[in-house]
């Protein structure tokens, strides 16, 4: 199995960073294909905690090629700060490749993101305010600036002049600050000089790696339910965090994807607004939030918490073709008095097993639960599935039964070694 996609099967923050870092031990290349610094992937290595936003989770291994592919949106300033933070922690030997086709997040994208949220008032999306949506909107509107433009300073100045002619009109209409070409150019020129050597045609690099049958890990950001096409629109992000989006966003052919691992939290969380049928607004929700440290990596917002929802996971399975599951933060469920898993919804008196397309219908969905026995024993040091308490094994088996996907990895703590491997899914 050479080319593996890591996909979030819920609303993001499932533990993709930990899984990618773990699997990267057998990878030659790690690729981020979509999103930008709206992502927050936490990785714990020994006593150090790293929160990666733009940079792929293979960065800690000097032999791994880390690729930021064409489907990403990149804030150069934020990215350079991230690199600086890593270097300060001793991560100085790394291989990094940034697609010349990836789009650049400009300061006005961030301003527009904030303003849109304000204009929406109580209907706000709850974005990370990193300018993600406005940057992707400009890409689709063909007025975006790409990394290849940025690092060629003559091109950059020309493209910036043309773009600001349009964007300043929009900014004025929105009542926002207009930008001066020199103001942005002088600042971004510095970023361009620092990033120039990393920028290249990453599709060509990946093609070469594929020809050499190298192990490539595609690290998803966000999660299926935040997909622009298949998520809870409009309460979604502005890219597609599905396996289907990977070939397009990386510039490789779909036939080269071998396997998709769905990352699934043992419960459910969501940051930002939008429907969430299994949400717990009680003391159990608060308990899980505290034990699981469920506060946003990027925005520090408390994450909304709920029971595991297998309608959601099955939906992700259908959209992305999930072959195996990595069950994350399993230890957080230890000691809970009553555990439930949602296995279907009731919508207007009918049992359904999918996600309705309209918010109106989704908000009317009532979860149907099964109740499971719980366990009290500490599981954070268990390395072998057979050693888990019977009730914990049962929880895993219920997931397998209702999804038809094998749970090949179980994570029982944030550290790399707190991982139970039931089946190797990525071999060197
Ligand atoms: P991502 O965005 O999908 O990479 O996930 P985040 O990093 O935003 O959130 C997952 C959080 O859970 C991080 O703080 C991880 O360090 C932590 N984590 C990952 N796996 C486990 C686990 O099995 N148990 C516990 N307790 N924490 C975990
Ligand atoms: P990772 O990769 C969780 C959410 C935001 C908001 C919506 C739109 O760490 O799993 P955006 O700024 O993208 O326009 O916000 O999407 N969101 C995430 N939620 N994890 C993420 O990334 C997210 N990235 C965006 O909270 O609801
Ligand atoms: Mg996250």
GROMACS .gro file of C-alpha atoms and ligand atoms in nm:
model
  484
    1UNK     CA    1   0.000   0.000   0.000
    2UNK     CA    2   0.192   0.300  -0.122
    3UNK     CA    3  -0.049   0.591  -0.130
    4UNK     CA    4  -0.269   0.646   0.170
    5UNK     CA    5  -0.527   0.917   0.235
    6UNK     CA    6  -0.596   1.029   0.592
    7UNK     CA    7  -0.946   1.174   0.602
    8UNK     CA    8  -1.142   1.333   0.888
    9UNK     CA    9  -1.470   1.142   0.922
   10UNK     CA   10  -1.652   1.395   1.140
   11UNK     CA   11  -1.631   1.774   1.188
   12UNK     CA   12  -1.252   1.801   1.209
   13UNK     CA   13  -1.013   1.772   1.506
   14UNK     CA   14  -1.043   1.394   1.501
   15UNK     CA   15  -0.669   1.347   1.563
   16UNK     CA   16  -0.546   1.354   1.202
   17UNK     CA   17  -0.217   1.512   1.314
   18UNK     CA   18  -0.139   1.230   1.556
   19UNK     CA   19  -0.226   0.960   1.303
   20UNK     CA   20  -0.028   1.129   1.024
   21UNK     CA   21   0.274   1.168   1.248
   22UNK     CA   22   0.241   0.803   1.355
   23UNK     CA   23   0.201   0.667   1.001
   24UNK     CA   24   0.472   0.903   0.873
   25UNK     CA   25   0.723   0.671   1.036
   26UNK     CA   26   0.676   0.462   0.721
   27UNK     CA   27   0.626   0.746   0.474
   28UNK     CA   28   0.858   0.903   0.220
   29UNK     CA   29   0.629   1.196   0.145
   30UNK     CA   30   0.354   1.372   0.344
   31UNK     CA   31   0.117   1.599   0.151
   32UNK     CA   32  -0.136   1.858   0.263
   33UNK     CA   33  -0.382   1.908  -0.022
   34UNK     CA   34  -0.649   2.152   0.097
   35UNK     CA   35  -0.732   2.414   0.355
   36UNK     CA   36  -0.474   2.638   0.511
   37UNK     CA   37  -0.406   2.769   0.858
   38UNK     CA   38  -0.765   2.706   0.961
   39UNK     CA   39  -0.635   2.357   1.042
   40UNK     CA   40  -0.477   2.285   1.377
   41UNK     CA   41  -0.304   1.949   1.400
   42UNK     CA   42  -0.159   1.876   1.741
   43UNK     CA   43   0.130   1.637   1.773
   44UNK     CA   44   0.289   1.533   2.099
   45UNK     CA   45   0.644   1.409   2.083
   46UNK     CA   46   0.786   1.341   2.427
   47UNK     CA   47   0.732   1.653   2.633
   48UNK     CA   48   0.697   1.879   2.330
   49UNK     CA   49   0.361   1.972   2.184
   50UNK     CA   50   0.343   2.104   1.830
   51UNK     CA   51   0.037   2.267   1.675
   52UNK     CA   52   0.077   2.256   1.299
   53UNK     CA   53  -0.153   2.468   1.086
   54UNK     CA   54  -0.011   2.497   0.735
   55UNK     CA   55   0.287   2.263   0.754
   56UNK     CA   56   0.241   1.887   0.697
   57UNK     CA   57   0.283   1.654   0.995
   58UNK     CA   58   0.583   1.480   0.837
   59UNK     CA   59   0.803   1.781   0.918
   60UNK     CA   60   0.966   1.614   1.219
   61UNK     CA   61   1.140   1.352   1.006
   62UNK     CA   62   1.432   1.500   0.808
   63UNK     CA   63   1.401   1.229   0.543
   64UNK     CA   64   1.038   1.302   0.458
   65UNK     CA   65   0.942   1.530   0.174
   66UNK     CA   66   0.663   1.759   0.298
   67UNK     CA   67   0.443   1.894   0.024
   68UNK     CA   68   0.191   2.179   0.032
   69UNK     CA   69  -0.005   2.101  -0.281
   70UNK     CA   70  -0.198   2.316  -0.529
   71UNK     CA   71  -0.532   2.283  -0.347
   72UNK     CA   72  -0.406   2.470  -0.041
   73UNK     CA   73  -0.442   2.835   0.051
   74UNK     CA   74  -0.130   2.971   0.215
   75UNK     CA   75  -0.078   3.266   0.443
   76UNK     CA   76   0.295   3.331   0.390
   77UNK     CA   77   0.338   3.531   0.709
   78UNK     CA   78   0.164   3.269   0.922
   79UNK     CA   79   0.358   2.994   0.752
   80UNK     CA   80   0.693   3.160   0.813
   81UNK     CA   81   0.599   3.210   1.178
   82UNK     CA   82   0.511   2.843   1.200
   83UNK     CA   83   0.848   2.748   1.051
   84UNK     CA   84   1.023   2.984   1.293
   85UNK     CA   85   0.840   2.824   1.586
   86UNK     CA   86   0.951   2.480   1.470
   87UNK     CA   87   1.309   2.593   1.422
   88UNK     CA   88   1.310   2.737   1.776
   89UNK     CA   89   1.215   2.391   1.899
   90UNK     CA   90   1.505   2.236   1.710
   91UNK     CA   91   1.325   2.123   1.393
   92UNK     CA   92   1.585   2.259   1.152
   93UNK     CA   93   1.638   1.977   0.906
   94UNK     CA   94   1.331   1.945   0.693
   95UNK     CA   95   1.228   1.908   0.332
   96UNK     CA   96   0.951   2.138   0.217
   97UNK     CA   97   0.789   2.187  -0.122
   98UNK     CA   98   0.516   2.444  -0.187
   99UNK     CA   99   0.305   2.430  -0.500
  100UNK     CA  100   0.340   2.726  -0.732
  101UNK     CA  101  -0.034   2.681  -0.797
  102UNK     CA  102  -0.142   2.710  -0.431
  103UNK     CA  103  -0.325   3.036  -0.361
  104UNK     CA  104  -0.196   3.310  -0.134
  105UNK     CA  105  -0.408   3.437   0.154
  106UNK     CA  106  -0.386   3.816   0.135
  107UNK     CA  107  -0.458   4.062   0.420
  108UNK     CA  108  -0.788   4.165   0.261
  109UNK     CA  109  -0.908   3.803   0.267
  110UNK     CA  110  -0.880   3.810   0.644
  111UNK     CA  111  -1.061   4.146   0.662
  112UNK     CA  112  -1.344   4.017   0.440
  113UNK     CA  113  -1.374   3.695   0.642
  114UNK     CA  114  -1.423   3.900   0.959
  115UNK     CA  115  -1.667   4.138   0.793
  116UNK     CA  116  -1.878   3.856   0.642
  117UNK     CA  117  -1.911   3.701   0.983
  118UNK     CA  118  -2.017   4.032   1.130
  119UNK     CA  119  -2.271   4.095   0.853
  120UNK     CA  120  -2.422   3.750   0.906
  121UNK     CA  121  -2.484   3.834   1.271
  122UNK     CA  122  -2.659   3.548   1.448
  123UNK     CA  123  -2.626   3.337   1.130
  124UNK     CA  124  -2.247   3.359   1.133
  125UNK     CA  125  -2.056   3.045   1.030
  126UNK     CA  126  -1.810   3.068   1.318
  127UNK     CA  127  -1.510   3.062   1.083
  128UNK     CA  128  -1.154   3.067   1.205
  129UNK     CA  129  -1.125   3.418   1.051
  130UNK     CA  130  -0.808   3.321   0.870
  131UNK     CA  131  -0.937   3.440   0.533
  132UNK     CA  132  -0.991   3.088   0.400
  133UNK     CA  133  -1.335   3.138   0.240
  134UNK     CA  134  -1.254   3.472   0.070
  135UNK     CA  135  -0.925   3.332  -0.064
  136UNK     CA  136  -1.098   3.027  -0.219
  137UNK     CA  137  -1.372   3.260  -0.348
  138UNK     CA  138  -1.111   3.470  -0.532
  139UNK     CA  139  -0.959   3.151  -0.671
  140UNK     CA  140  -1.298   3.049  -0.814
  141UNK     CA  141  -1.356   3.407  -0.929
  142UNK     CA  142  -1.019   3.401  -1.108
  143UNK     CA  143  -0.879   3.696  -0.918
  144UNK     CA  144  -0.653   3.503  -0.685
  145UNK     CA  145  -0.277   3.537  -0.646
  146UNK     CA  146  -0.077   3.216  -0.654
  147UNK     CA  147   0.248   3.121  -0.484
  148UNK     CA  148   0.421   3.113  -0.823
  149UNK     CA  149   0.313   3.475  -0.879
  150UNK     CA  150   0.425   3.580  -0.533
  151UNK     CA  151   0.782   3.455  -0.559
  152UNK     CA  152   0.842   3.617  -0.898
  153UNK     CA  153   0.853   3.976  -0.780
  154UNK     CA  154   0.793   4.137  -1.120
  155UNK     CA  155   0.487   3.920  -1.176
  156UNK     CA  156   0.375   3.975  -0.819
  157UNK     CA  157   0.374   4.352  -0.848
  158UNK     CA  158   0.180   4.339  -1.176
  159UNK     CA  159  -0.076   4.086  -1.051
  160UNK     CA  160  -0.112   4.275  -0.725
  161UNK     CA  161  -0.181   4.602  -0.907
  162UNK     CA  162  -0.447   4.437  -1.124
  163UNK     CA  163  -0.603   4.255  -0.832
  164UNK     CA  164  -0.619   4.557  -0.603
  165UNK     CA  165  -0.805   4.753  -0.870
  166UNK     CA  166  -1.089   4.505  -0.821
  167UNK     CA  167  -1.049   4.421  -0.456
  168UNK     CA  168  -1.034   4.784  -0.341
  169UNK     CA  169  -1.374   4.845  -0.502
  170UNK     CA  170  -1.511   4.548  -0.312
  171UNK     CA  171  -1.345   4.654   0.013
  172UNK     CA  172  -1.488   5.004  -0.025
  173UNK     CA  173  -1.837   4.866  -0.081
  174UNK     CA  174  -1.803   4.657   0.233
  175UNK     CA  175  -1.687   4.961   0.429
  176UNK     CA  176  -1.343   4.810   0.481
  177UNK     CA  177  -0.994   4.955   0.460
  178UNK     CA  178  -0.859   4.977   0.106
  179UNK     CA  179  -0.502   4.867   0.034
  180UNK     CA  180  -0.214   5.044  -0.129
  181UNK     CA  181  -0.002   4.840  -0.373
  182UNK     CA  182   0.325   4.947  -0.210
  183UNK     CA  183   0.197   4.864   0.138
  184UNK     CA  184   0.127   4.501   0.050
  185UNK     CA  185   0.416   4.466  -0.195
  186UNK     CA  186   0.679   4.579   0.055
  187UNK     CA  187   0.557   4.339   0.318
  188UNK     CA  188   0.493   4.039   0.092
  189UNK     CA  189   0.820   4.087  -0.097
  190UNK     CA  190   1.001   3.984   0.221
  191UNK     CA  191   0.790   3.669   0.252
  192UNK     CA  192   0.848   3.592  -0.115
  193UNK     CA  193   1.224   3.609  -0.071
  194UNK     CA  194   1.211   3.373   0.224
  195UNK     CA  195   0.977   3.122   0.059
  196UNK     CA  196   1.113   3.133  -0.297
  197UNK     CA  197   1.333   2.825  -0.271
  198UNK     CA  198   1.046   2.607  -0.151
  199UNK     CA  199   0.810   2.694  -0.436
  200UNK     CA  200   0.792   2.452  -0.728
  201UNK     CA  201   0.560   2.233  -0.935
  202UNK     CA  202   0.466   1.980  -0.666
  203UNK     CA  203   0.262   1.771  -0.910
  204UNK     CA  204   0.589   1.686  -1.087
  205UNK     CA  205   0.753   1.593  -0.757
  206UNK     CA  206   0.465   1.363  -0.666
  207UNK     CA  207   0.472   1.206  -1.013
  208UNK     CA  208   0.839   1.124  -0.966
  209UNK     CA  209   0.773   0.973  -0.621
  210UNK     CA  210   0.487   0.765  -0.759
  211UNK     CA  211   0.709   0.633  -1.040
  212UNK     CA  212   0.960   0.525  -0.776
  213UNK     CA  213   0.678   0.357  -0.581
  214UNK     CA  214   0.747   0.570  -0.273
  215UNK     CA  215   0.510   0.576   0.024
  216UNK     CA  216   0.294   0.887   0.012
  217UNK     CA  217   0.064   0.999   0.291
  218UNK     CA  218  -0.203   1.256   0.211
  219UNK     CA  219  -0.288   1.439   0.533
  220UNK     CA  220  -0.645   1.565   0.527
  221UNK     CA  221  -0.746   1.882   0.706
  222UNK     CA  222  -1.094   1.954   0.848
  223UNK     CA  223  -1.349   1.671   0.815
  224UNK     CA  224  -1.616   1.533   0.582
  225UNK     CA  225  -1.900   1.721   0.751
  226UNK     CA  226  -1.715   2.048   0.684
  227UNK     CA  227  -1.687   1.967   0.312
  228UNK     CA  228  -1.799   2.249   0.085
  229UNK     CA  229  -1.997   2.002  -0.126
  230UNK     CA  230  -2.103   1.730   0.116
  231UNK     CA  231  -2.099   1.898   0.457
  232UNK     CA  232  -2.363   2.091   0.649
  233UNK     CA  233  -2.366   2.380   0.402
  234UNK     CA  234  -2.333   2.672   0.463
  235UNK     CA  235  -2.177   2.578   0.798
  236UNK     CA  236  -1.872   2.432   0.626
  237UNK     CA  237  -1.524   2.529   0.520
  238UNK     CA  238  -1.446   2.636   0.163
  239UNK     CA  239  -1.264   2.327   0.038
  240UNK     CA  240  -1.336   1.956   0.018
  241UNK     CA  241  -1.173   1.742   0.286
  242UNK     CA  242  -1.265   1.414   0.114
  243UNK     CA  243  -1.054   1.143  -0.049
  244UNK     CA  244  -1.208   1.238  -0.383
  245UNK     CA  245  -1.056   1.585  -0.361
  246UNK     CA  246  -0.703   1.454  -0.308
  247UNK     CA  247  -0.605   1.377  -0.670
  248UNK     CA  248  -0.732   1.712  -0.797
  249UNK     CA  249  -0.579   1.907  -0.512
  250UNK     CA  250  -0.244   1.730  -0.545
  251UNK     CA  251  -0.219   1.706  -0.923
  252UNK     CA  252  -0.207   1.327  -0.940
  253UNK     CA  253  -0.438   1.077  -1.111
  254UNK     CA  254  -0.722   0.925  -0.902
  255UNK     CA  255  -0.600   0.573  -0.980
  256UNK     CA  256  -0.295   0.627  -0.761
  257UNK     CA  257  -0.492   0.636  -0.436
  258UNK     CA  258  -0.462   0.293  -0.275
  259UNK     CA  259  -0.626   0.321   0.065
  260UNK     CA  260  -0.828   0.562   0.274
  261UNK     CA  261  -0.812   0.568   0.652
  262UNK     CA  262  -1.095   0.751   0.824
  263UNK     CA  263  -1.001   0.928   1.144
  264UNK     CA  264  -1.281   0.898   1.393
  265UNK     CA  265  -1.296   1.043   1.741
  266UNK     CA  266  -1.455   0.802   1.991
  267UNK     CA  267  -1.719   1.074   2.043
  268UNK     CA  268  -1.800   1.378   1.830
  269UNK     CA  269  -1.690   1.741   1.842
  270UNK     CA  270  -1.763   2.047   1.635
  271UNK     CA  271  -1.618   2.401   1.647
  272UNK     CA  272  -1.824   2.682   1.503
  273UNK     CA  273  -2.193   2.702   1.427
  274UNK     CA  274  -2.423   2.458   1.249
  275UNK     CA  275  -2.637   2.151   1.322
  276UNK     CA  276  -2.502   1.877   1.549
  277UNK     CA  277  -2.769   1.614   1.631
  278UNK     CA  278  -2.583   1.424   1.905
  279UNK     CA  279  -2.459   1.736   2.085
  280UNK     CA  280  -2.446   1.709   2.464
  281UNK     CA  281  -2.529   2.036   2.634
  282UNK     CA  282  -2.511   1.885   2.981
  283UNK     CA  283  -2.254   1.793   3.242
  284UNK     CA  284  -2.143   1.487   3.041
  285UNK     CA  285  -2.055   1.719   2.752
  286UNK     CA  286  -1.861   1.941   2.992
  287UNK     CA  287  -1.685   1.637   3.138
  288UNK     CA  288  -1.573   1.511   2.794
  289UNK     CA  289  -1.461   1.863   2.695
  290UNK     CA  290  -1.239   1.887   3.003
  291UNK     CA  291  -1.097   1.535   2.992
  292UNK     CA  292  -1.038   1.552   2.616
  293UNK     CA  293  -0.903   1.910   2.631
  294UNK     CA  294  -1.158   1.998   2.367
  295UNK     CA  295  -1.060   2.356   2.301
  296UNK     CA  296  -0.976   2.470   1.949
  297UNK     CA  297  -0.610   2.452   1.849
  298UNK     CA  298  -0.645   2.755   1.622
  299UNK     CA  299  -0.909   2.974   1.787
  300UNK     CA  300  -0.904   2.833   2.143
  301UNK     CA  301  -1.285   2.818   2.131
  302UNK     CA  302  -1.446   2.547   2.348
  303UNK     CA  303  -1.544   2.266   2.113
  304UNK     CA  304  -1.904   2.150   2.112
  305UNK     CA  305  -1.914   1.787   2.229
  306UNK     CA  306  -2.154   1.500   2.162
  307UNK     CA  307  -2.200   1.125   2.145
  308UNK     CA  308  -2.040   0.928   1.864
  309UNK     CA  309  -2.261   0.956   1.556
  310UNK     CA  310  -2.225   0.661   1.319
  311UNK     CA  311  -2.463   0.813   1.063
  312UNK     CA  312  -2.193   1.075   1.017
  313UNK     CA  313  -1.913   0.816   0.999
  314UNK     CA  314  -2.109   0.604   0.750
  315UNK     CA  315  -2.168   0.914   0.540
  316UNK     CA  316  -1.792   0.981   0.538
  317UNK     CA  317  -1.737   0.617   0.445
  318UNK     CA  318  -1.966   0.653   0.144
  319UNK     CA  319  -1.820   0.983   0.025
  320UNK     CA  320  -1.453   0.891   0.065
  321UNK     CA  321  -1.452   0.511   0.044
  322UNK     CA  322  -1.301   0.465   0.389
  323UNK     CA  323  -1.118   0.130   0.407
  324UNK     CA  324  -1.013   0.139   0.770
  325UNK     CA  325  -1.080   0.347   1.077
  326UNK     CA  326  -0.845   0.496   1.332
  327UNK     CA  327  -1.043   0.538   1.655
  328UNK     CA  328  -0.906   0.835   1.847
  329UNK     CA  329  -0.919   0.974   2.203
  330UNK     CA  330  -1.063   0.644   2.322
  331UNK     CA  331  -0.913   0.699   2.669
  332UNK     CA  332  -1.136   1.005   2.716
  333UNK     CA  333  -1.440   0.775   2.748
  334UNK     CA  334  -1.297   0.588   3.048
  335UNK     CA  335  -1.505   0.626   3.363
  336UNK     CA  336  -1.818   0.763   3.198
  337UNK     CA  337  -2.137   0.627   3.355
  338UNK     CA  338  -2.347   0.581   3.045
  339UNK     CA  339  -2.223   0.566   2.686
  340UNK     CA  340  -2.441   0.598   2.382
  341UNK     CA  341  -2.377   0.567   2.011
  342UNK     CA  342  -2.611   0.710   1.750
  343UNK     CA  343  -2.692   0.452   1.482
  344UNK     CA  344  -2.969   0.625   1.284
  345UNK     CA  345  -3.187   0.935   1.286
  346UNK     CA  346  -3.562   0.979   1.292
  347UNK     CA  347  -3.677   1.250   1.055
  348UNK     CA  348  -4.048   1.335   1.058
  349UNK     CA  349  -4.134   0.987   1.184
  350UNK     CA  350  -3.910   0.799   0.938
  351UNK     CA  351  -3.584   0.627   1.024
  352UNK     CA  352  -3.301   0.748   0.802
  353UNK     CA  353  -2.934   0.657   0.773
  354UNK     CA  354  -2.796   0.949   0.583
  355UNK     CA  355  -2.739   1.323   0.616
  356UNK     CA  356  -3.021   1.531   0.468
  357UNK     CA  357  -2.908   1.807   0.234
  358UNK     CA  358  -3.100   2.092   0.393
  359UNK     CA  359  -3.026   2.249   0.728
  360UNK     CA  360  -3.393   2.257   0.802
  361UNK     CA  361  -3.427   1.880   0.773
  362UNK     CA  362  -3.099   1.809   0.947
  363UNK     CA  363  -3.205   2.021   1.242
  364UNK     CA  364  -3.521   1.811   1.273
  365UNK     CA  365  -3.326   1.482   1.287
  366UNK     CA  366  -3.355   1.304   1.620
  367UNK     CA  367  -3.071   1.061   1.693
  368UNK     CA  368  -3.154   0.698   1.770
  369UNK     CA  369  -2.908   0.561   2.022
  370UNK     CA  370  -2.791   0.231   2.149
  371UNK     CA  371  -2.664   0.231   2.507
  372UNK     CA  372  -2.343   0.050   2.587
  373UNK     CA  373  -2.175  -0.081   2.900
  374UNK     CA  374  -1.885   0.133   3.021
  375UNK     CA  375  -1.541   0.069   3.167
  376UNK     CA  376  -1.352   0.227   3.454
  377UNK     CA  377  -0.998   0.096   3.402
  378UNK     CA  378  -0.717   0.323   3.278
  379UNK     CA  379  -0.644   0.220   2.920
  380UNK     CA  380  -0.374   0.477   2.838
  381UNK     CA  381  -0.088   0.228   2.855
  382UNK     CA  382  -0.252  -0.059   2.670
  383UNK     CA  383  -0.074  -0.162   2.351
  384UNK     CA  384  -0.270  -0.475   2.268
  385UNK     CA  385  -0.638  -0.488   2.175
  386UNK     CA  386  -0.693  -0.810   2.371
  387UNK     CA  387  -0.588  -0.631   2.693
  388UNK     CA  388  -0.865  -0.370   2.669
  389UNK     CA  389  -1.157  -0.406   2.911
  390UNK     CA  390  -1.439  -0.615   2.766
  391UNK     CA  391  -1.670  -0.313   2.748
  392UNK     CA  392  -1.411  -0.110   2.555
  393UNK     CA  393  -1.365  -0.396   2.308
  394UNK     CA  394  -1.740  -0.407   2.273
  395UNK     CA  395  -1.751  -0.033   2.191
  396UNK     CA  396  -1.504  -0.095   1.908
  397UNK     CA  397  -1.698  -0.396   1.782
  398UNK     CA  398  -2.022  -0.198   1.776
  399UNK     CA  399  -1.853   0.062   1.555
  400UNK     CA  400  -1.731  -0.211   1.323
  401UNK     CA  401  -2.075  -0.372   1.315
  402UNK     CA  402  -2.263  -0.055   1.225
  403UNK     CA  403  -2.007   0.081   0.977
  404UNK     CA  404  -1.872  -0.238   0.823
  405UNK     CA  405  -1.524  -0.084   0.849
  406UNK     CA  406  -1.247  -0.245   1.049
  407UNK     CA  407  -1.098  -0.036   1.327
  408UNK     CA  408  -0.731  -0.093   1.249
  409UNK     CA  409  -0.584   0.163   1.488
  410UNK     CA  410  -0.696   0.274   1.833
  411UNK     CA  411  -0.545   0.576   2.002
  412UNK     CA  412  -0.544   0.578   2.383
  413UNK     CA  413  -0.342   0.894   2.444
  414UNK     CA  414  -0.187   1.187   2.261
  415UNK     CA  415   0.163   1.035   2.247
  416UNK     CA  416   0.287   0.845   1.944
  417UNK     CA  417   0.334   0.523   2.142
  418UNK     CA  418  -0.015   0.535   2.295
  419UNK     CA  419  -0.149   0.354   1.994
  420UNK     CA  420  -0.297   0.007   1.954
  421UNK     CA  421  -0.229  -0.137   1.611
  422UNK     CA  422  -0.468  -0.412   1.506
  423UNK     CA  423  -0.355  -0.415   1.144
  424UNK     CA  424  -0.059  -0.247   0.977
  425UNK     CA  425  -0.202  -0.022   0.709
  426UNK     CA  426   0.115   0.144   0.589
  427UNK     CA  427   0.427  -0.068   0.550
  428UNK     CA  428   0.773   0.043   0.450
  429LIG     P1  429  -0.665   1.719   1.411
  429LIG     O1  430  -0.702   1.857   1.373
  429LIG     O2  431  -0.754   1.616   1.348
  429LIG     O3  432  -0.521   1.689   1.388
  429LIG     O4  433  -0.690   1.708   1.568
  429LIG     P2  434  -0.648   1.816   1.679
  429LIG     O5  435  -0.501   1.811   1.695
  429LIG     O6  436  -0.711   1.948   1.650
  429LIG     O7  437  -0.724   1.759   1.805
  429LIG     C1  438  -0.695   1.635   1.858
  429LIG     C2  439  -0.644   1.652   2.002
  429LIG     O8  440  -0.645   1.529   2.069
  429LIG     C3  441  -0.499   1.699   2.009
  429LIG     O9  442  -0.484   1.781   2.122
  429LIG     C4  443  -0.419   1.569   2.028
  429LIG    O10  444  -0.296   1.588   2.094
  429LIG     C5  445  -0.514   1.491   2.112
  429LIG     N1  446  -0.512   1.346   2.094
  429LIG     C6  447  -0.494   1.275   1.980
  429LIG     N2  448  -0.514   1.145   2.004
  429LIG     C7  449  -0.544   1.134   2.135
  429LIG     C8  450  -0.581   1.025   2.219
  429LIG    O11  451  -0.591   0.911   2.177
  429LIG     N3  452  -0.611   1.055   2.348
  429LIG     C9  453  -0.604   1.180   2.399
  429LIG     N4  454  -0.635   1.197   2.526
  429LIG     N5  455  -0.571   1.285   2.323
  429LIG    C10  456  -0.543   1.262   2.193
  430LIG     P1  457  -0.860   2.055   1.149
  430LIG     O1  458  -0.774   2.026   1.028
  430LIG     C1  459  -1.238   2.190   1.310
  430LIG     C2  460  -1.450   2.502   1.091
  430LIG     C3  461  -1.462   2.638   1.157
  430LIG     C4  462  -1.596   2.681   1.101
  430LIG     C5  463  -1.593   2.629   0.959
  430LIG     C6  464  -1.549   2.731   0.856
  430LIG     O2  465  -0.784   2.099   1.268
  430LIG     O3  466  -0.952   1.940   1.175
  430LIG     P2  467  -1.313   2.838   0.795
  430LIG     O4  468  -1.221   2.921   0.875
  430LIG     O5  469  -1.253   2.712   0.742
  430LIG     O6  470  -1.383   2.914   0.686
  430LIG     O7  471  -1.431   2.796   0.898
  430LIG     O8  472  -1.501   2.521   0.959
  430LIG     N1  473  -1.312   2.450   1.078
  430LIG     C7  474  -1.262   2.352   1.153
  430LIG     N2  475  -1.316   2.286   1.258
  430LIG     N3  476  -1.116   2.158   1.266
  430LIG     C8  477  -1.061   2.221   1.160
  430LIG     O9  478  -0.945   2.183   1.105
  430LIG     C9  479  -1.134   2.327   1.101
  430LIG     N4  480  -1.110   2.411   0.998
  430LIG    C10  481  -1.219   2.485   0.984
  430LIG    O10  482  -1.463   2.626   1.297
  430LIG    O11  483  -1.700   2.616   1.169
  431LIG    MG1  484  -0.755   2.039   1.462
   0.00000   0.00000   0.00000
